[in-house]
CSV table of C-alpha atoms in Angstrom, one decimal:
chain,number,residue,atom,x,y,z
A,8,MET,CA,-14.0,13.7,9.7
A,9,SER,CA,-12.1,11.2,11.8
A,10,THR,CA,-8.6,10.2,10.5
A,11,VAL,CA,-6.1,7.4,11.6
A,12,ILE,CA,-2.5,8.4,12.3
A,13,TYR,CA,-0.6,5.3,13.2
A,14,PRO,CA,2.2,5.1,16.2
A,15,SER,CA,5.8,4.4,15.3
A,16,PRO,CA,7.5,2.8,14.9
A,17,ILE,CA,5.4,-0.4,15.5
A,18,PHE,CA,1.9,-0.7,15.7
A,19,GLY,CA,-0.7,-3.5,16.3
A,20,PRO,CA,-0.8,-6.3,15.5
A,21,ILE,CA,-4.5,-5.8,13.8
A,22,HIS,CA,-6.5,-7.9,11.7
A,23,SER,CA,-5.7,-6.9,8.0
A,24,ARG,CA,-8.7,-7.8,5.6
A,25,ARG,CA,-5.8,-8.9,2.8
A,26,LEU,CA,-3.0,-10.3,5.0
A,27,GLY,CA,-4.5,-11.6,8.7
A,28,ILE,CA,-3.0,-10.9,11.8
A,29,SER,CA,-0.6,-8.1,10.8
A,30,LEU,CA,2.1,-6.1,13.3
A,31,GLY,CA,2.6,-2.9,11.5
A,32,ILE,CA,5.8,-1.1,10.8
A,33,ASN,CA,5.5,2.7,10.6
A,34,LEU,CA,8.6,4.3,9.0
A,35,LEU,CA,6.9,7.8,9.2
A,36,PRO,CA,6.6,10.0,12.3
A,37,ALA,CA,4.1,9.1,14.4
A,38,ASP,CA,2.3,12.6,14.6
A,39,GLY,CA,1.5,13.0,11.2
A,40,LYS,CA,1.4,11.9,7.6
A,41,PHE,CA,4.3,11.9,4.7
A,42,CYS,CA,3.4,10.7,1.7
A,43,THR,CA,4.4,11.5,-2.0
A,44,PHE,CA,0.7,10.8,-2.9
A,45,ASP,CA,-2.5,12.6,-1.3
A,46,CYS,CA,-5.2,10.1,-1.7
A,47,ILE,CA,-8.8,11.3,-1.3
A,48,TYR,CA,-9.4,8.3,0.0
A,49,CYS,CA,-6.3,7.7,2.7
A,50,GLU,CA,-7.6,6.7,5.9
A,51,CYS,CA,-4.7,9.0,7.4
A,52,GLY,CA,-6.5,12.2,5.9
A,53,TYR,CA,-4.9,14.9,3.4
A,54,ASN,CA,-1.2,15.7,3.7
A,55,LYS,CA,-1.9,19.4,4.6
A,56,ASP,CA,-3.9,18.5,7.6
A,57,HIS,CA,-1.5,16.3,9.4
A,58,ARG,CA,1.9,17.9,8.5
A,59,PRO,CA,4.4,15.9,10.9
A,60,LYS,CA,6.8,17.8,13.2
A,61,MET,CA,8.6,14.6,14.5
A,62,LYS,CA,11.6,13.1,12.6
A,63,LEU,CA,11.5,9.9,11.3
A,64,PRO,CA,12.3,6.8,13.2
A,65,THR,CA,16.0,6.0,12.9
A,66,ARG,CA,17.4,2.6,11.5
A,67,GLU,CA,17.9,1.8,15.0
A,68,GLU,CA,14.9,3.0,17.0
A,69,VAL,CA,13.0,0.5,14.2
A,70,SER,CA,15.3,-2.5,14.9
A,71,GLU,CA,15.0,-2.2,18.8
A,72,ALA,CA,10.9,-1.6,18.8
A,73,LEU,CA,10.7,-4.5,16.6
A,74,GLU,CA,12.7,-6.9,18.2
A,75,TYR,CA,10.9,-5.8,21.6
A,76,ARG,CA,7.4,-6.2,19.9
A,77,LEU,CA,8.5,-9.7,18.4
A,78,ALA,CA,9.9,-11.2,21.7
A,79,SER,CA,6.9,-10.1,23.6
A,80,MET,CA,4.7,-11.7,21.4
A,81,LYS,CA,6.3,-14.6,21.3
A,82,ALA,CA,6.5,-14.9,25.0
A,83,GLU,CA,2.9,-14.1,24.6
A,84,GLY,CA,2.2,-17.4,22.4
A,85,VAL,CA,1.0,-14.6,19.5
A,86,ALA,CA,2.2,-15.1,16.4
A,87,PRO,CA,1.8,-12.8,13.3
A,88,ASP,CA,0.9,-14.2,10.1
A,89,VAL,CA,2.6,-10.7,8.5
A,90,LEU,CA,4.9,-8.0,9.4
A,91,THR,CA,3.6,-5.2,7.3
A,92,PHE,CA,5.5,-1.8,6.5
A,93,ALA,CA,2.5,0.4,5.8
A,94,GLY,CA,1.4,3.6,8.3
A,95,ASN,CA,1.4,7.4,7.8
A,96,GLY,CA,2.5,7.4,4.3
A,97,GLU,CA,5.1,6.0,2.2
A,98,PRO,CA,7.4,3.6,3.5
A,99,THR,CA,10.1,3.4,0.9
A,100,ALA,CA,10.6,7.0,1.5
A,101,HIS,CA,12.4,6.4,4.4
A,102,PRO,CA,16.1,7.2,3.5
A,103,HIS,CA,17.4,3.8,5.2
A,104,PHE,CA,14.3,1.6,3.7
A,105,PRO,CA,16.9,-1.3,2.7
A,106,GLU,CA,18.8,-1.4,5.6
A,107,ILE,CA,15.2,-1.8,7.7
A,108,ILE,CA,14.1,-4.2,5.1
A,109,ASP,CA,17.6,-6.6,6.0
A,110,ASP,CA,17.0,-6.0,10.1
A,111,THR,CA,13.3,-7.0,9.6
A,112,LEU,CA,13.9,-10.2,7.7
A,113,ALA,CA,16.9,-10.7,10.4
A,114,LEU,CA,14.2,-10.1,13.3
A,115,ARG,CA,11.5,-12.0,11.4
A,116,ASP,CA,13.9,-15.4,11.0
A,117,LYS,CA,14.6,-15.1,14.6
A,118,TYR,CA,11.2,-15.1,16.2
A,119,PHE,CA,8.3,-16.1,13.9
A,120,PRO,CA,9.9,-17.7,10.6
A,121,ASN,CA,6.8,-18.3,9.3
A,122,ALA,CA,5.5,-14.6,9.6
A,123,LYS,CA,5.6,-13.2,5.6
A,124,VAL,CA,7.0,-9.6,5.6
A,125,SER,CA,4.9,-7.5,3.2
A,126,VAL,CA,5.5,-3.5,2.0
A,127,LEU,CA,2.2,-1.8,1.0
A,128,SER,CA,4.0,1.0,-1.7
A,129,ASN,CA,2.3,3.7,-3.7
A,130,SER,CA,5.2,2.7,-6.4
A,131,THR,CA,6.8,5.9,-6.6
A,132,PHE,CA,10.5,4.9,-5.5
A,133,ILE,CA,10.9,2.0,-7.4
A,134,HIS,CA,13.1,3.3,-9.7
A,135,LYS,CA,15.7,3.3,-7.0
A,136,PRO,CA,18.1,0.2,-7.4
A,137,ALA,CA,18.3,0.0,-3.8
A,138,VAL,CA,14.5,0.2,-3.0
A,139,PHE,CA,14.1,-2.1,-6.1
A,140,ASP,CA,16.5,-4.7,-4.4
A,141,ALA,CA,14.9,-4.5,-1.5
A,142,LEU,CA,11.6,-5.2,-2.5
A,143,ASN,CA,12.6,-8.3,-4.1
A,144,LYS,CA,13.8,-9.6,-0.8
A,145,ILE,CA,10.6,-9.7,0.7
A,146,ASP,CA,7.8,-12.4,0.7
A,147,ASN,CA,4.9,-9.5,-0.5
A,148,ASN,CA,6.0,-6.8,-2.7
A,149,ILE,CA,2.4,-5.0,-3.0
A,150,LEU,CA,2.6,-2.2,-5.5
A,151,LYS,CA,-0.5,0.2,-6.1
A,152,LEU,CA,-1.8,1.0,-9.6
A,153,ASP,CA,-5.3,2.2,-9.3
A,154,THR,CA,-5.7,3.0,-12.7
A,155,VAL,CA,-3.6,3.7,-15.7
A,156,ASP,CA,-5.3,7.0,-16.8
A,157,ILE,CA,-3.3,10.0,-15.9
A,158,ASP,CA,-6.3,12.3,-15.3
A,159,TYR,CA,-7.9,9.8,-12.9
A,160,ILE,CA,-4.6,9.5,-10.9
A,161,ARG,CA,-4.2,13.3,-10.4
A,162,LYS,CA,-7.8,13.5,-9.4
A,163,VAL,CA,-7.6,10.4,-7.0
A,164,ASP,CA,-4.2,9.4,-6.1
A,165,ARG,CA,-3.2,13.2,-6.3
A,166,PRO,CA,1.1,12.6,-6.8
A,167,THR,CA,2.9,15.8,-4.7
A,168,GLY,CA,5.6,15.4,-7.3
A,169,GLY,CA,6.3,14.2,-10.8
A,170,TYR,CA,4.2,11.0,-12.0
A,171,ASP,CA,4.7,8.9,-15.0
A,172,VAL,CA,2.5,6.1,-15.2
A,173,SER,CA,3.9,4.6,-18.2
A,174,SER,CA,7.3,4.5,-15.8
A,175,ILE,CA,5.5,3.1,-13.1
A,176,ILE,CA,4.2,0.4,-15.4
A,177,GLU,CA,7.7,-0.6,-16.7
A,178,GLY,CA,9.3,-0.3,-13.2
A,179,MET,CA,6.5,-3.0,-12.2
A,180,LYS,CA,7.5,-5.0,-15.3
A,181,ALA,CA,11.5,-5.2,-13.9
A,182,PHE,CA,10.3,-7.2,-10.9
A,183,LYS,CA,9.4,-10.0,-13.5
A,184,GLY,CA,6.6,-11.4,-11.7
A,185,ASN,CA,7.7,-10.4,-7.8
A,186,LEU,CA,4.8,-8.5,-7.0
A,187,ILE,CA,1.7,-8.1,-5.7
A,188,ILE,CA,-0.8,-5.5,-7.8
A,189,GLN,CA,-3.1,-3.6,-5.3
A,190,THR,CA,-6.1,-1.4,-6.9
A,191,MET,CA,-8.3,0.7,-5.1
A,192,PHE,CA,-12.0,0.5,-6.7
A,193,LEU,CA,-14.7,3.2,-5.9
A,194,LYS,CA,-17.3,5.2,-6.9
A,195,GLY,CA,-19.3,8.7,-5.9
A,196,THR,CA,-17.5,11.9,-6.3
A,197,THR,CA,-15.0,14.4,-4.9
A,198,ASP,CA,-16.4,16.8,-2.6
A,199,GLU,CA,-16.3,19.3,-5.4
A,200,GLY,CA,-18.8,16.9,-7.5
A,201,GLU,CA,-16.5,15.3,-9.7
A,202,ASP,CA,-17.1,11.8,-10.8
A,203,VAL,CA,-14.7,9.3,-9.2
A,204,ASP,CA,-16.3,5.8,-10.5
A,205,ASN,CA,-13.4,3.6,-12.2
A,206,THR,CA,-15.7,0.5,-11.8
A,207,SER,CA,-16.6,0.8,-15.8
A,208,ASP,CA,-14.7,-0.3,-18.8
A,209,LYS,CA,-13.4,3.0,-19.4
A,210,TYR,CA,-11.1,2.6,-16.5
A,211,VAL,CA,-10.9,-1.1,-16.1
A,212,LEU,CA,-10.2,-2.6,-19.6
A,213,PRO,CA,-7.0,-0.4,-20.0
A,214,TRP,CA,-5.8,-1.3,-16.6
A,215,LEU,CA,-6.2,-5.0,-17.2
A,216,GLU,CA,-3.8,-4.6,-20.6
A,217,ALA,CA,-1.5,-2.6,-18.2
A,218,VAL,CA,-1.7,-5.5,-15.3
A,219,LYS,CA,-1.5,-8.4,-18.2
A,220,GLU,CA,2.0,-6.3,-19.4
A,221,ILE,CA,2.8,-6.3,-15.7
A,222,ALA,CA,2.6,-10.5,-15.0
A,223,PRO,CA,2.3,-10.0,-11.3
A,224,ARG,CA,1.6,-13.1,-9.2
A,225,GLN,CA,-1.1,-11.4,-7.6
A,226,VAL,CA,-3.7,-8.9,-7.8
A,227,MET,CA,-5.6,-7.6,-4.7
A,228,ILE,CA,-8.4,-5.4,-5.5
A,229,TYR,CA,-10.4,-3.8,-2.7
A,230,THR,CA,-12.7,-0.7,-1.8
A,231,ILE,CA,-13.0,1.6,0.8
A,232,ASP,CA,-13.4,0.4,4.2
A,233,ARG,CA,-13.2,3.3,6.6
A,234,GLU,CA,-14.1,7.2,6.9
A,235,THR,CA,-12.4,9.3,4.1
A,236,PRO,CA,-11.3,12.4,3.9
A,237,ASP,CA,-13.5,13.7,0.7
A,238,LEU,CA,-17.0,12.4,1.8
A,239,SER,CA,-18.8,12.1,-0.9
A,240,LEU,CA,-17.0,8.5,-1.9
A,241,LYS,CA,-18.8,5.3,-2.0
A,242,LYS,CA,-17.8,1.8,-2.1
A,243,ALA,CA,-18.0,-0.3,-4.8
A,244,SER,CA,-20.1,-3.2,-4.7
A,245,HIS,CA,-19.4,-6.8,-4.1
A,246,GLU,CA,-20.9,-7.3,-7.6
A,247,GLU,CA,-18.3,-5.0,-9.5
A,248,LEU,CA,-15.5,-6.1,-7.7
A,249,ASP,CA,-16.3,-9.9,-8.3
A,250,ARG,CA,-16.7,-8.7,-12.3
A,251,ILE,CA,-13.1,-7.7,-12.0
A,252,VAL,CA,-12.0,-10.5,-10.5
A,253,GLY,CA,-13.4,-12.6,-12.9
A,254,LEU,CA,-11.8,-10.7,-15.9
A,255,LEU,CA,-8.4,-11.0,-14.1
A,256,LYS,CA,-9.0,-15.0,-13.8
A,257,GLU,CA,-9.8,-14.9,-17.3
A,258,ALA,CA,-6.9,-13.7,-18.3
A,259,GLY,CA,-4.8,-16.2,-16.0
A,260,ILE,CA,-4.0,-14.1,-13.3
A,261,ASN,CA,-4.4,-14.9,-9.7
A,262,ALA,CA,-6.9,-12.5,-7.9
A,263,GLY,CA,-9.0,-11.6,-5.1
A,264,ALA,CA,-11.3,-8.8,-3.7
A,265,SER,CA,-11.6,-7.1,-0.3
A,266,TYR,CA,-15.3,-6.2,0.0
């Protein structure tokens, strides 16, 4: 099984299916994975298989590395569409995430003021006021909500601590529309043979009702694109994703799919 462990603190630029030319910012160690989820579809593999030995990059290390890369790209005439916080786990887990966001916005404005700043988060720290405030400052506050079914969440997203989906939804509603919901749809089974198809109305319709309550400015739905830790997972079809996008648009929600 192949996995992707990203360099730290800067990687890319890479081409993102959803965001365009993306310069990655990884606030987690470069030698492993650090996440409050342990998703069976994560391209970085399982937490237990990639426990880091290195420390988190410091605020100063992130800022210096980012400025060096942005200055290099400016000299090369290569402009990023977006600066994306992603990488080897949950970026908002970094203790200086809010300060790093401020540094990043200042560097973006200095070198590429037209670039967007995005954060890909599993939503587990949005209850922290400093994280909430930082996410409200950026262009693309992209928060994960794969389903509202807690049994499915425990089976597929596998939170490593306490996880209350109702609290997550309330936290998302507090952004008052200043967020993008990102949802993974997939099919197949776990390696233990448990079904993980969340494309049926059993999962889609309750999730859709929660999305309506949250009222995000956009919903991004997608399916697996790389090798996954559980080898029995399958992509959702174009038709299945298009049906879900259609339901979202019928509800007046801006939505798109990455296949």
